[in-house]
Amino acid sequence: MHPMISGPLTEQYPPNVSKIYSYFECRCKKGSPFNEVVFFGLQYLLKKYLTGAVVTEEKIQQAKVFYQMHFRQTVFDEDGWRKILEKYDGRLPIRIKAVPEGRVVPRGNVLFTVENTDPEFFWLTNYVETMLVQMWYPITVATVSREFKKILAKHLRASSGSIEGLDTRLHDFGYRGVSSQESAALGGAAHLVNFCSTDTVAGLLMAQRYYSCPMAGFSIPAAEHSTIISWGRSREKEAFEQMLEQFPTSPVSVVSDSYDIFKACKHIWGDKLKDRVMERSEDSCLVIRPDSGDPTETLLQVIQILEECFGSSVNSMGYKLLPSYLRIIQGDGIDLGSIEQGWSSENVFFGCGSALLQKINRDTLNCAFKCSYVENNGQGMDVYKLPMTDPSKGSKKGQLTLSRNSDGLLETLEKGVGKPEEDLLVKVFENGSLLQDYSLEEIRRKAQLTEEDEVAPPRHNGEHKGSGGGLHILNGQH
């Protein structure tokens, strides 16, 4: 509920109001790197918080006491909530229409609408605003994740000739960097719309429970600093060797910068354990993880050391490739000039932590929920806001539809002029019932990259001088 309107809303609206109709959008923002958004997460909020009998006598009594203490006056609309309990058995008389989850929509378009289905409960539409505006979070994570995917696809194809394995290229390391378990679950699931590589178990469980996906993402055994430094500095080689011995048939990731990443790569991996590394295959490759230092300098120096020790080949696109039993994962900060240095993006997997799940907010995509239509005394009226001090916060007018124009582009039609049969918004919730239940598989199909998303730079000329467009992802910005 909105913190400022927890009291009887009927006293704040004009007399004889019977309908409140509101909508959610990600407003356009000049200069933003994000021109489109991935719609995801509403189904979780509806299933978790709004579906079924959510109003009970016990909750009414709890709220009555709570708000009396909070406001120090009687503001809680006990009668209104009890009528919902008596008339609808505690189910909310509202209707929500929304973009199908996974659809990619240009900013500035309506993403979902909310309206009351019973004139007596017109105040309920914006009462649920605060909960529904939290949609900003999964939408933003899914959008940022997909933008990363575009960049990775572009450079992977340019330097290898294909995008095979793209969905494993960005690993979610963000579990410990978020503000709560629910954030980890919702943000982790949002990333899984685009990739299937994660260590955020909460996201996997959410995808399983709320999006019908038995296992949405995968990982590999991986060392952390505690499992390396517990051996002591003088036994770092033994710590590394233990990882190879314990996981002989699967890929294994070993953080290697506990002391000196360059010495570790040259003298331990590239010398003392060289034969053990070379025994492994593509299916059991060693993935070395740098975790500190300047990402560009460190990563390129690591690659060069590994090339000196293990050699390299040149792929069909003219880029250098380490042996198939050896790869790198960069998950600290990312800024890889792989194209410029003549190395294929195939050599490196990427990880992203708080930049993916935490370094965002509602204004990253300018998410807003606004009333656009009311009915009063049986007459409909289009309403809007247009602040003189910030016209960019102007809102849409009237009842809305989302449809394709004559050019095939998505656009929002205002003032009720859209044709219902052409509306791409789907009824997902009505009177306490969930009407659509999307699987993660369906959502992933809708969010797939298109040819327009992936415009590859020119083919490499074989001289390892680059084609002018390196991969750049740093702390969540690109």
Tab-separated table of C-alpha atoms in Angstrom:
chain	number	residue	atom	x	y	z
A	1	MET	CA	0.000	0.000	0.000
A	2	HIS	CA	1.129	3.526	-0.684
A	3	PRO	CA	2.654	5.032	2.487
A	4	MET	CA	0.796	8.312	2.036
A	5	ILE	CA	-2.665	6.934	1.337
A	6	SER	CA	-3.114	4.191	3.872
A	7	GLY	CA	-6.327	5.826	5.105
A	8	PRO	CA	-9.830	5.849	3.590
A	9	LEU	CA	-9.204	6.691	-0.050
A	10	THR	CA	-12.832	7.463	-0.705
A	11	GLU	CA	-12.293	10.719	1.175
A	12	GLN	CA	-9.480	11.785	-1.157
A	13	TYR	CA	-11.226	11.215	-4.485
A	14	PRO	CA	-14.080	13.362	-5.862
A	15	PRO	CA	-17.641	12.321	-4.948
A	16	ASN	CA	-19.358	9.710	-7.125
A	17	VAL	CA	-16.185	8.235	-8.616
A	18	SER	CA	-16.797	4.676	-9.812
A	19	LYS	CA	-13.675	3.747	-11.792
A	20	ILE	CA	-9.949	4.397	-11.476
A	21	TYR	CA	-7.753	3.179	-14.331
A	22	SER	CA	-3.950	3.366	-14.061
A	23	TYR	CA	-0.970	2.137	-16.031
A	24	PHE	CA	2.742	1.327	-15.686
A	25	GLU	CA	5.483	2.329	-18.106
A	26	CYS	CA	9.233	2.845	-18.393
A	27	ARG	CA	9.361	6.456	-19.503
A	28	CYS	CA	11.634	7.588	-22.317
A	29	LYS	CA	14.823	9.253	-21.136
A	30	LYS	CA	17.076	11.238	-23.427
A	31	GLY	CA	20.631	9.953	-23.327
A	32	SER	CA	19.783	6.643	-21.661
A	33	PRO	CA	21.704	3.595	-22.958
A	34	PHE	CA	18.487	1.562	-22.742
A	35	ASN	CA	15.977	2.114	-25.544
A	36	GLU	CA	13.853	-0.962	-24.868
A	37	VAL	CA	12.912	-3.087	-21.880
A	38	VAL	CA	12.250	-6.752	-21.150
A	39	PHE	CA	8.953	-7.272	-19.339
A	40	PHE	CA	9.338	-9.840	-16.563
A	41	GLY	CA	8.309	-10.532	-12.970
A	42	LEU	CA	4.621	-9.646	-12.735
A	43	GLN	CA	3.568	-13.276	-12.535
A	44	TYR	CA	5.644	-13.764	-9.400
A	45	LEU	CA	4.120	-10.726	-7.667
A	46	LEU	CA	0.597	-11.794	-8.592
A	47	LYS	CA	1.072	-15.385	-7.444
A	48	LYS	CA	2.892	-14.445	-4.263
A	49	TYR	CA	0.848	-11.491	-3.043
A	50	LEU	CA	-2.433	-10.897	-4.882
A	51	THR	CA	-3.933	-14.196	-6.025
A	52	GLY	CA	-6.708	-15.803	-4.001
A	53	ALA	CA	-8.273	-14.677	-0.721
A	54	VAL	CA	-5.756	-12.084	0.451
A	55	VAL	CA	-8.147	-10.144	2.742
A	56	THR	CA	-9.063	-11.843	6.017
A	57	GLU	CA	-10.707	-10.709	9.238
A	58	GLU	CA	-7.441	-11.279	11.080
A	59	LYS	CA	-5.565	-8.986	8.677
A	60	ILE	CA	-8.262	-6.332	8.954
A	61	GLN	CA	-7.946	-6.310	12.729
A	62	GLN	CA	-4.162	-6.211	12.554
A	63	ALA	CA	-4.225	-3.305	10.101
A	64	LYS	CA	-6.778	-1.406	12.182
A	65	VAL	CA	-4.534	-1.483	15.246
A	66	PHE	CA	-1.343	-0.877	13.279
A	67	TYR	CA	-2.564	2.230	11.452
A	68	GLN	CA	-4.153	3.668	14.560
A	69	MET	CA	-0.707	3.574	16.186
A	70	HIS	CA	1.070	4.721	13.029
A	71	PHE	CA	-1.076	7.766	12.201
A	72	ARG	CA	-2.285	8.414	15.750
A	73	GLN	CA	-5.778	8.946	14.383
A	74	THR	CA	-8.443	6.771	12.786
A	75	VAL	CA	-7.673	6.560	9.075
A	76	PHE	CA	-7.897	2.857	8.247
A	77	ASP	CA	-10.899	2.045	6.045
A	78	GLU	CA	-12.121	-0.936	8.033
A	79	ASP	CA	-15.550	-0.930	6.375
A	80	GLY	CA	-14.103	-0.916	2.865
A	81	TRP	CA	-11.870	-3.899	3.464
A	82	ARG	CA	-14.601	-5.831	5.262
A	83	LYS	CA	-16.907	-5.329	2.281
A	84	ILE	CA	-14.254	-6.939	0.077
A	85	LEU	CA	-14.095	-9.819	2.517
A	86	GLU	CA	-17.878	-10.246	2.599
A	87	LYS	CA	-18.634	-9.611	-1.073
A	88	TYR	CA	-15.640	-11.354	-2.687
A	89	ASP	CA	-14.434	-13.703	0.058
A	90	GLY	CA	-11.304	-11.585	0.359
A	91	ARG	CA	-10.397	-11.658	-3.343
A	92	LEU	CA	-9.410	-8.342	-4.903
A	93	PRO	CA	-11.925	-6.919	-7.436
A	94	ILE	CA	-9.352	-5.543	-9.868
A	95	ARG	CA	-8.338	-6.363	-13.432
A	96	ILE	CA	-4.762	-6.284	-14.717
A	97	LYS	CA	-3.805	-6.438	-18.376
A	98	ALA	CA	-0.143	-6.757	-19.249
A	99	VAL	CA	2.424	-7.343	-21.938
A	100	PRO	CA	3.256	-11.079	-22.161
A	101	GLU	CA	6.313	-11.760	-20.024
A	102	GLY	CA	9.545	-11.869	-21.992
A	103	ARG	CA	8.362	-9.440	-24.651
A	104	VAL	CA	10.812	-6.681	-25.530
A	105	VAL	CA	9.071	-3.306	-25.672
A	106	PRO	CA	10.435	0.144	-26.615
A	107	ARG	CA	10.482	2.555	-23.706
A	108	GLY	CA	7.592	4.955	-23.382
A	109	ASN	CA	4.943	2.295	-24.001
A	110	VAL	CA	2.328	0.961	-21.613
A	111	LEU	CA	3.428	-2.309	-19.982
A	112	PHE	CA	0.385	-3.055	-17.846
A	113	THR	CA	-2.889	-1.474	-16.752
A	114	VAL	CA	-4.897	-1.814	-13.541
A	115	GLU	CA	-8.579	-1.013	-13.001
A	116	ASN	CA	-11.293	-1.859	-10.495
A	117	THR	CA	-14.046	-4.253	-11.577
A	118	ASP	CA	-16.569	-3.141	-8.942
A	119	PRO	CA	-17.537	0.574	-8.775
A	120	GLU	CA	-17.619	0.412	-4.992
A	121	PHE	CA	-13.901	-0.343	-4.835
A	122	PHE	CA	-12.505	2.264	-7.221
A	123	TRP	CA	-9.912	3.155	-4.564
A	124	LEU	CA	-8.300	-0.270	-4.830
A	125	THR	CA	-6.581	0.431	-8.170
A	126	ASN	CA	-3.935	2.757	-6.788
A	127	TYR	CA	-3.920	1.109	-3.387
A	128	VAL	CA	-1.857	-1.697	-4.954
A	129	GLU	CA	0.478	0.761	-6.677
A	130	THR	CA	3.430	0.387	-4.312
A	131	MET	CA	3.572	-3.374	-4.677
A	132	LEU	CA	3.162	-3.330	-8.451
A	133	VAL	CA	5.727	-0.578	-9.014
A	134	GLN	CA	8.291	-2.974	-7.583
A	135	MET	CA	8.127	-4.434	-11.077
A	136	TRP	CA	10.899	-1.931	-11.811
A	137	TYR	CA	13.409	-4.375	-10.347
A	138	PRO	CA	12.930	-7.565	-12.408
A	139	ILE	CA	12.307	-5.494	-15.543
A	140	THR	CA	15.556	-3.596	-15.038
A	141	VAL	CA	17.644	-6.691	-14.285
A	142	ALA	CA	16.230	-8.559	-17.295
A	143	THR	CA	16.863	-5.508	-19.481
A	144	VAL	CA	20.459	-4.962	-18.317
A	145	SER	CA	21.181	-8.675	-18.678
A	146	ARG	CA	19.853	-8.666	-22.237
A	147	GLU	CA	21.950	-5.607	-23.122
A	148	PHE	CA	25.021	-7.527	-21.933
A	149	LYS	CA	23.889	-10.403	-24.141
A	150	LYS	CA	23.749	-8.126	-27.175
A	151	ILE	CA	27.333	-7.010	-26.610
A	152	LEU	CA	28.587	-10.530	-26.014
A	153	ALA	CA	26.763	-11.847	-29.096
A	154	LYS	CA	28.204	-9.141	-31.300
A	155	HIS	CA	31.793	-9.797	-30.305
A	156	LEU	CA	31.501	-13.551	-30.005
A	157	ARG	CA	30.250	-13.794	-33.579
A	158	ALA	CA	32.833	-11.309	-34.826
A	159	SER	CA	35.751	-13.182	-33.260
A	160	SER	CA	34.575	-16.793	-33.621
A	161	GLY	CA	32.056	-16.852	-36.472
A	162	SER	CA	29.135	-18.041	-34.344
A	163	ILE	CA	27.280	-17.399	-31.079
A	164	GLU	CA	27.354	-21.010	-29.919
A	165	GLY	CA	27.244	-21.181	-26.141
A	166	LEU	CA	26.163	-17.556	-25.799
A	167	ASP	CA	23.678	-18.344	-23.039
A	168	THR	CA	26.538	-19.502	-20.780
A	169	ARG	CA	28.764	-16.464	-21.294
A	170	LEU	CA	27.531	-14.226	-18.464
A	171	HIS	CA	27.481	-15.830	-15.025
A	172	ASP	CA	25.436	-14.359	-12.183
A	173	PHE	CA	27.695	-13.831	-9.142
A	174	GLY	CA	25.317	-11.374	-7.498
A	175	TYR	CA	23.683	-13.358	-4.657
A	176	ARG	CA	25.786	-11.919	-1.834
A	177	GLY	CA	25.663	-8.381	-3.216
A	178	VAL	CA	21.906	-7.816	-3.084
A	179	SER	CA	19.772	-6.375	-0.323
A	180	SER	CA	17.604	-9.400	0.469
A	181	GLN	CA	16.751	-12.993	-0.306
A	182	GLU	CA	13.763	-11.850	-2.360
A	183	SER	CA	15.950	-9.506	-4.392
A	184	ALA	CA	18.329	-12.370	-5.072
A	185	ALA	CA	15.434	-14.587	-6.134
A	186	LEU	CA	13.681	-12.067	-8.361
A	187	GLY	CA	16.845	-10.554	-9.828
A	188	GLY	CA	18.427	-13.956	-10.281
A	189	ALA	CA	15.351	-15.224	-12.131
A	190	ALA	CA	15.327	-12.100	-14.313
A	191	HIS	CA	18.898	-12.815	-15.433
A	192	LEU	CA	17.835	-16.360	-16.301
A	193	VAL	CA	15.485	-14.955	-18.928
A	194	ASN	CA	18.622	-14.332	-21.013
A	195	PHE	CA	21.278	-16.738	-19.725
A	196	CYS	CA	21.505	-20.139	-18.067
A	197	SER	CA	24.679	-19.556	-16.066
A	198	THR	CA	24.317	-18.633	-12.400
A	199	ASP	CA	25.401	-19.153	-8.808
A	200	THR	CA	22.304	-17.390	-7.442
A	201	VAL	CA	20.385	-20.412	-6.217
A	202	ALA	CA	17.455	-18.275	-5.039
A	203	GLY	CA	16.785	-17.313	-8.663
A	204	LEU	CA	16.709	-20.963	-9.693
A	205	LEU	CA	14.204	-21.763	-6.967
A	206	MET	CA	11.984	-18.870	-8.029
A	207	ALA	CA	12.047	-20.001	-11.666
A	208	GLN	CA	11.145	-23.489	-10.484
A	209	ARG	CA	8.283	-22.463	-8.218
A	210	TYR	CA	6.733	-19.570	-10.128
A	211	TYR	CA	7.755	-20.172	-13.771
A	212	SER	CA	7.546	-23.969	-14.165
A	213	CYS	CA	11.229	-24.503	-14.914
A	214	PRO	CA	12.765	-27.535	-13.134
A	215	MET	CA	16.325	-26.228	-13.580
A	216	ALA	CA	16.867	-22.879	-15.233
A	217	GLY	CA	20.613	-22.482	-14.823
A	218	PHE	CA	23.884	-24.277	-14.274
A	219	SER	CA	27.285	-23.835	-12.699
A	220	ILE	CA	30.572	-25.680	-12.234
A	221	PRO	CA	32.692	-26.540	-9.181
A	222	ALA	CA	34.666	-23.438	-8.266
A	223	ALA	CA	37.318	-22.573	-5.698
A	224	GLU	CA	36.958	-19.484	-3.547
A	225	HIS	CA	39.662	-17.626	-1.688
A	226	SER	CA	39.020	-19.453	1.585
A	227	THR	CA	39.561	-22.858	-0.019
A	228	ILE	CA	42.848	-21.670	-1.502
A	229	ILE	CA	44.377	-19.623	1.315
A	230	SER	CA	43.461	-22.252	3.938
A	231	TRP	CA	46.361	-24.267	2.498
A	232	GLY	CA	48.799	-21.433	3.276
A	233	ARG	CA	50.796	-19.335	0.827
A	234	SER	CA	53.601	-21.873	0.499
A	235	ARG	CA	51.139	-24.588	-0.567
A	236	GLU	CA	49.168	-22.725	-3.247
A	237	LYS	CA	50.278	-25.313	-5.782
A	238	GLU	CA	48.805	-28.097	-3.619
A	239	ALA	CA	45.547	-26.144	-3.308
A	240	PHE	CA	45.300	-25.881	-7.091
A	241	GLU	CA	46.204	-29.533	-7.547
A	242	GLN	CA	43.489	-30.554	-5.088
A	243	MET	CA	40.883	-28.891	-7.312
A	244	LEU	CA	42.121	-30.796	-10.369
A	245	GLU	CA	42.074	-34.101	-8.480
A	246	GLN	CA	38.632	-33.622	-6.912
A	247	PHE	CA	36.945	-32.673	-10.181
A	248	PRO	CA	38.720	-34.631	-12.924
A	249	THR	CA	35.877	-34.994	-15.425
A	250	SER	CA	34.033	-31.662	-15.294
A	251	PRO	CA	35.063	-28.077	-15.897
A	252	VAL	CA	36.496	-26.509	-12.768
A	253	SER	CA	37.079	-22.849	-11.910
A	254	VAL	CA	40.012	-21.847	-9.725
A	255	VAL	CA	40.495	-18.350	-8.359
A	256	SER	CA	44.218	-17.728	-8.809
A	257	ASP	CA	44.972	-14.238	-7.533
A	258	SER	CA	45.142	-14.903	-3.780
A	259	TYR	CA	48.800	-13.858	-3.883
A	260	ASP	CA	50.185	-13.227	-7.374
A	261	ILE	CA	48.024	-14.051	-10.376
A	262	PHE	CA	50.882	-13.742	-12.851
A	263	LYS	CA	53.231	-16.070	-10.940
A	264	ALA	CA	50.360	-18.495	-10.420
A	265	CYS	CA	49.686	-18.655	-14.148
A	266	LYS	CA	53.338	-18.863	-15.187
A	267	HIS	CA	54.960	-20.986	-12.501
A	268	ILE	CA	52.132	-23.122	-11.106
A	269	TRP	CA	49.571	-23.617	-13.901
A	270	GLY	CA	52.117	-23.147	-16.690
A	271	ASP	CA	54.962	-25.164	-15.175
A	272	LYS	CA	54.463	-27.286	-12.048
A	273	LEU	CA	50.930	-28.357	-12.984
A	274	LYS	CA	51.248	-27.975	-16.739
A	275	ASP	CA	51.008	-31.686	-17.514
A	276	ARG	CA	47.963	-32.038	-15.244
A	277	VAL	CA	46.267	-29.163	-17.044
A	278	MET	CA	47.075	-30.539	-20.496
A	279	GLU	CA	45.559	-33.908	-19.552
A	280	ARG	CA	42.165	-32.278	-19.345
A	281	SER	CA	39.741	-31.875	-22.249
A	282	GLU	CA	37.227	-29.313	-23.443
A	283	ASP	CA	34.604	-31.080	-21.314
A	284	SER	CA	36.823	-30.858	-18.231
A	285	CYS	CA	38.618	-27.617	-18.915
A	286	LEU	CA	40.394	-25.553	-16.303
A	287	VAL	CA	38.855	-22.093	-15.948
A	288	ILE	CA	41.292	-19.669	-14.328
A	289	ARG	CA	39.742	-16.739	-12.470
A	290	PRO	CA	41.561	-13.437	-11.955
A	291	ASP	CA	39.730	-11.448	-9.268
A	292	SER	CA	41.609	-8.189	-8.820
A	293	GLY	CA	43.620	-5.499	-10.549
A	294	ASP	CA	42.765	-3.481	-13.618
A	295	PRO	CA	40.515	-5.799	-15.642
A	296	THR	CA	41.967	-4.923	-19.030
A	297	GLU	CA	45.631	-5.098	-18.070
A	298	THR	CA	45.297	-8.124	-15.830
A	299	LEU	CA	43.201	-10.164	-18.218
A	300	LEU	CA	45.360	-9.524	-21.245
A	301	GLN	CA	48.545	-10.246	-19.305
A	302	VAL	CA	47.051	-13.507	-18.027
A	303	ILE	CA	46.098	-14.540	-21.564
A	304	GLN	CA	49.590	-13.740	-22.844
A	305	ILE	CA	51.267	-15.735	-20.060
A	306	LEU	CA	49.001	-18.701	-20.718
A	307	GLU	CA	49.792	-18.487	-24.434
A	308	GLU	CA	53.513	-18.575	-23.668
A	309	CYS	CA	53.036	-21.667	-21.520
A	310	PHE	CA	50.367	-23.592	-23.440
A	311	GLY	CA	50.418	-22.118	-26.934
A	312	SER	CA	47.498	-20.910	-29.029
A	313	SER	CA	45.856	-21.425	-32.383
A	314	VAL	CA	44.119	-19.099	-34.827
A	315	ASN	CA	40.450	-19.715	-35.514
A	316	SER	CA	38.564	-19.341	-38.798
A	317	MET	CA	37.987	-15.627	-38.154
A	318	GLY	CA	41.680	-14.885	-37.636
A	319	TYR	CA	41.602	-14.585	-33.844
A	320	LYS	CA	43.805	-16.380	-31.354
A	321	LEU	CA	42.426	-19.138	-29.160
A	322	LEU	CA	43.895	-20.879	-26.126
A	323	PRO	CA	43.793	-24.714	-26.084
A	324	SER	CA	40.292	-26.070	-25.503
A	325	TYR	CA	41.234	-27.379	-22.052
A	326	LEU	CA	41.983	-23.858	-20.815
A	327	ARG	CA	39.690	-20.851	-20.372
A	328	ILE	CA	39.404	-17.730	-18.205
A	329	ILE	CA	36.480	-16.227	-16.302
A	330	GLN	CA	36.570	-12.534	-15.490
A	331	GLY	CA	34.100	-11.591	-12.801
A	332	ASP	CA	35.587	-8.700	-10.857
A	333	GLY	CA	35.060	-5.791	-13.235
A	334	ILE	CA	34.922	-6.262	-16.984
A	335	ASP	CA	36.698	-4.225	-19.626
A	336	LEU	CA	38.077	-6.512	-22.284
A	337	GLY	CA	39.675	-5.164	-25.462
A	338	SER	CA	39.666	-8.650	-26.927
A	339	ILE	CA	39.078	-7.614	-30.521
A	340	GLU	CA	41.830	-5.009	-30.494
A	341	GLN	CA	44.348	-7.457	-29.074
A	342	GLY	CA	43.550	-10.212	-31.565
A	343	TRP	CA	42.052	-12.641	-29.051
A	344	SER	CA	38.759	-14.398	-29.625
A	345	SER	CA	35.988	-13.801	-27.116
A	346	GLU	CA	35.734	-17.594	-26.906
A	347	ASN	CA	38.649	-17.532	-24.465
A	348	VAL	CA	36.754	-15.730	-21.750
A	349	PHE	CA	33.584	-16.223	-19.743
A	350	PHE	CA	32.244	-13.293	-17.782
A	351	GLY	CA	30.715	-12.912	-14.362
A	352	CYS	CA	28.651	-10.045	-13.039
A	353	GLY	CA	27.642	-9.426	-9.440
A	354	SER	CA	26.153	-6.365	-7.813
A	355	ALA	CA	26.339	-4.451	-11.097
A	356	LEU	CA	23.722	-6.830	-12.443
A	357	LEU	CA	21.456	-7.226	-9.411
A	358	GLN	CA	22.091	-4.221	-7.159
A	359	LYS	CA	23.583	-1.145	-8.867
A	360	ILE	CA	20.236	-0.158	-10.337
A	361	ASN	CA	17.152	1.674	-9.113
A	362	ARG	CA	13.671	2.685	-10.247
A	363	ASP	CA	15.121	5.591	-12.214
A	364	THR	CA	17.460	3.385	-14.243
A	365	LEU	CA	14.508	2.865	-16.588
A	366	ASN	CA	12.317	5.698	-15.206
A	367	CYS	CA	9.517	3.382	-14.125
A	368	ALA	CA	6.196	5.018	-13.227
A	369	PHE	CA	2.601	4.098	-12.349
A	370	LYS	CA	-0.005	6.788	-13.109
A	371	CYS	CA	-3.767	7.216	-13.236
A	372	SER	CA	-4.977	8.028	-16.766
A	373	TYR	CA	-8.773	7.561	-16.723
A	374	VAL	CA	-11.621	7.945	-14.228
A	375	GLU	CA	-15.377	7.607	-14.320
A	376	ASN	CA	-17.458	10.056	-12.305
A	377	ASN	CA	-21.275	10.199	-12.257
A	378	GLY	CA	-21.252	7.700	-15.107
A	379	GLN	CA	-19.041	9.908	-17.299
A	380	GLY	CA	-15.544	8.932	-18.377
A	381	MET	CA	-12.716	11.454	-18.171
A	382	ASP	CA	-9.133	11.231	-19.446
A	383	VAL	CA	-6.728	12.502	-16.792
A	384	TYR	CA	-2.993	13.151	-16.735
A	385	LYS	CA	-0.161	15.005	-15.044
A	386	LEU	CA	2.181	17.485	-16.743
A	387	PRO	CA	4.492	19.187	-14.230
A	388	MET	CA	5.654	22.579	-15.435
A	389	THR	CA	8.948	22.035	-13.624
A	390	ASP	CA	9.621	18.698	-15.358
A	391	PRO	CA	7.583	17.974	-18.510
A	392	SER	CA	9.422	14.640	-18.891
A	393	LYS	CA	7.229	13.375	-16.057
A	394	GLY	CA	4.081	13.994	-18.056
A	395	SER	CA	1.764	10.998	-18.117
A	396	LYS	CA	-0.476	9.358	-20.666
A	397	LYS	CA	-4.177	10.144	-21.080
A	398	GLY	CA	-7.199	7.873	-21.079
A	399	GLN	CA	-7.602	4.162	-21.611
A	400	LEU	CA	-4.589	2.634	-23.360
A	401	THR	CA	-3.848	-0.086	-25.854
A	402	LEU	CA	-0.537	-1.412	-27.124
A	403	SER	CA	-0.510	-2.284	-30.806
A	404	ARG	CA	1.645	-2.324	-33.924
A	405	ASN	CA	1.464	0.608	-36.318
A	406	SER	CA	1.616	0.445	-40.097
A	407	ASP	CA	5.410	0.138	-39.907
A	408	GLY	CA	5.152	-2.843	-37.580
A	409	LEU	CA	6.472	-0.893	-34.596
A	410	LEU	CA	4.922	-1.059	-31.148
A	411	GLU	CA	3.068	2.047	-30.051
A	412	THR	CA	0.698	3.050	-27.274
A	413	LEU	CA	-2.660	4.489	-28.294
A	414	GLU	CA	-4.214	6.838	-25.743
A	415	LYS	CA	-7.691	8.246	-25.065
A	416	GLY	CA	-9.418	4.943	-25.791
A	417	VAL	CA	-8.914	5.141	-29.563
A	418	GLY	CA	-7.190	1.751	-29.873
A	419	LYS	CA	-9.008	-1.297	-31.179
A	420	PRO	CA	-9.485	-3.958	-28.470
A	421	GLU	CA	-8.900	-6.754	-30.984
A	422	GLU	CA	-5.449	-5.307	-31.791
A	423	ASP	CA	-4.409	-4.770	-28.185
A	424	LEU	CA	-1.266	-6.701	-27.257
A	425	LEU	CA	-1.979	-6.327	-23.553
A	426	VAL	CA	-3.290	-9.622	-22.194
A	427	LYS	CA	-5.666	-10.029	-19.269
A	428	VAL	CA	-3.517	-11.701	-16.604
A	429	PHE	CA	-5.489	-11.117	-13.389
A	430	GLU	CA	-9.129	-10.546	-12.520
A	431	ASN	CA	-11.047	-10.668	-9.232
A	432	GLY	CA	-8.337	-12.577	-7.404
A	433	SER	CA	-7.639	-15.123	-10.152
A	434	LEU	CA	-4.472	-15.534	-12.204
A	435	LEU	CA	-5.490	-15.865	-15.859
A	436	GLN	CA	-2.107	-16.468	-17.500
A	437	ASP	CA	0.674	-18.732	-16.304
A	438	TYR	CA	3.812	-18.324	-18.392
A	439	SER	CA	6.681	-20.808	-18.291
A	440	LEU	CA	10.269	-19.596	-18.322
A	441	GLU	CA	10.697	-21.469	-21.596
A	442	GLU	CA	7.983	-19.317	-23.224
A	443	ILE	CA	9.458	-16.165	-21.741
A	444	ARG	CA	12.951	-16.975	-23.002
A	445	ARG	CA	11.648	-17.476	-26.533
A	446	LYS	CA	10.041	-14.037	-26.517
A	447	ALA	CA	13.214	-12.387	-25.196
A	448	GLN	CA	15.571	-13.980	-27.719
A	449	LEU	CA	17.906	-11.682	-29.626
A	450	THR	CA	16.958	-10.723	-33.143
A	451	GLU	CA	19.193	-9.973	-36.110
A	452	GLU	CA	18.711	-6.288	-35.400
A	453	ASP	CA	20.024	-6.776	-31.865
A	454	GLU	CA	23.201	-8.371	-33.078
A	455	VAL	CA	25.022	-6.309	-35.680
A	456	ALA	CA	28.514	-7.716	-35.914
A	457	PRO	CA	31.547	-5.526	-36.652
A	458	PRO	CA	33.631	-6.225	-39.791
A	459	ARG	CA	35.555	-9.479	-40.140
A	460	HIS	CA	39.086	-9.418	-38.708
A	461	ASN	CA	41.847	-8.951	-41.277
A	462	GLY	CA	44.104	-11.562	-39.650
A	463	GLU	CA	46.751	-9.048	-38.568
A	464	HIS	CA	45.524	-8.898	-34.941
A	465	LYS	CA	45.181	-5.133	-35.098
A	466	GLY	CA	41.502	-5.167	-34.403
A	467	SER	CA	38.322	-4.064	-36.100
A	468	GLY	CA	37.571	-1.059	-33.982
A	469	GLY	CA	35.046	-2.443	-31.543
A	470	GLY	CA	36.160	-4.131	-28.343
A	471	LEU	CA	33.968	-5.636	-25.707
A	472	HIS	CA	33.447	-3.209	-22.840
A	473	ILE	CA	31.438	-4.045	-19.761
A	474	LEU	CA	32.546	-2.361	-16.577
A	475	ASN	CA	30.694	-2.299	-13.280
A	476	GLY	CA	27.365	-2.709	-14.986
A	477	GLN	CA	27.874	0.082	-17.531
A	478	HIS	CA	28.772	-0.360	-21.147
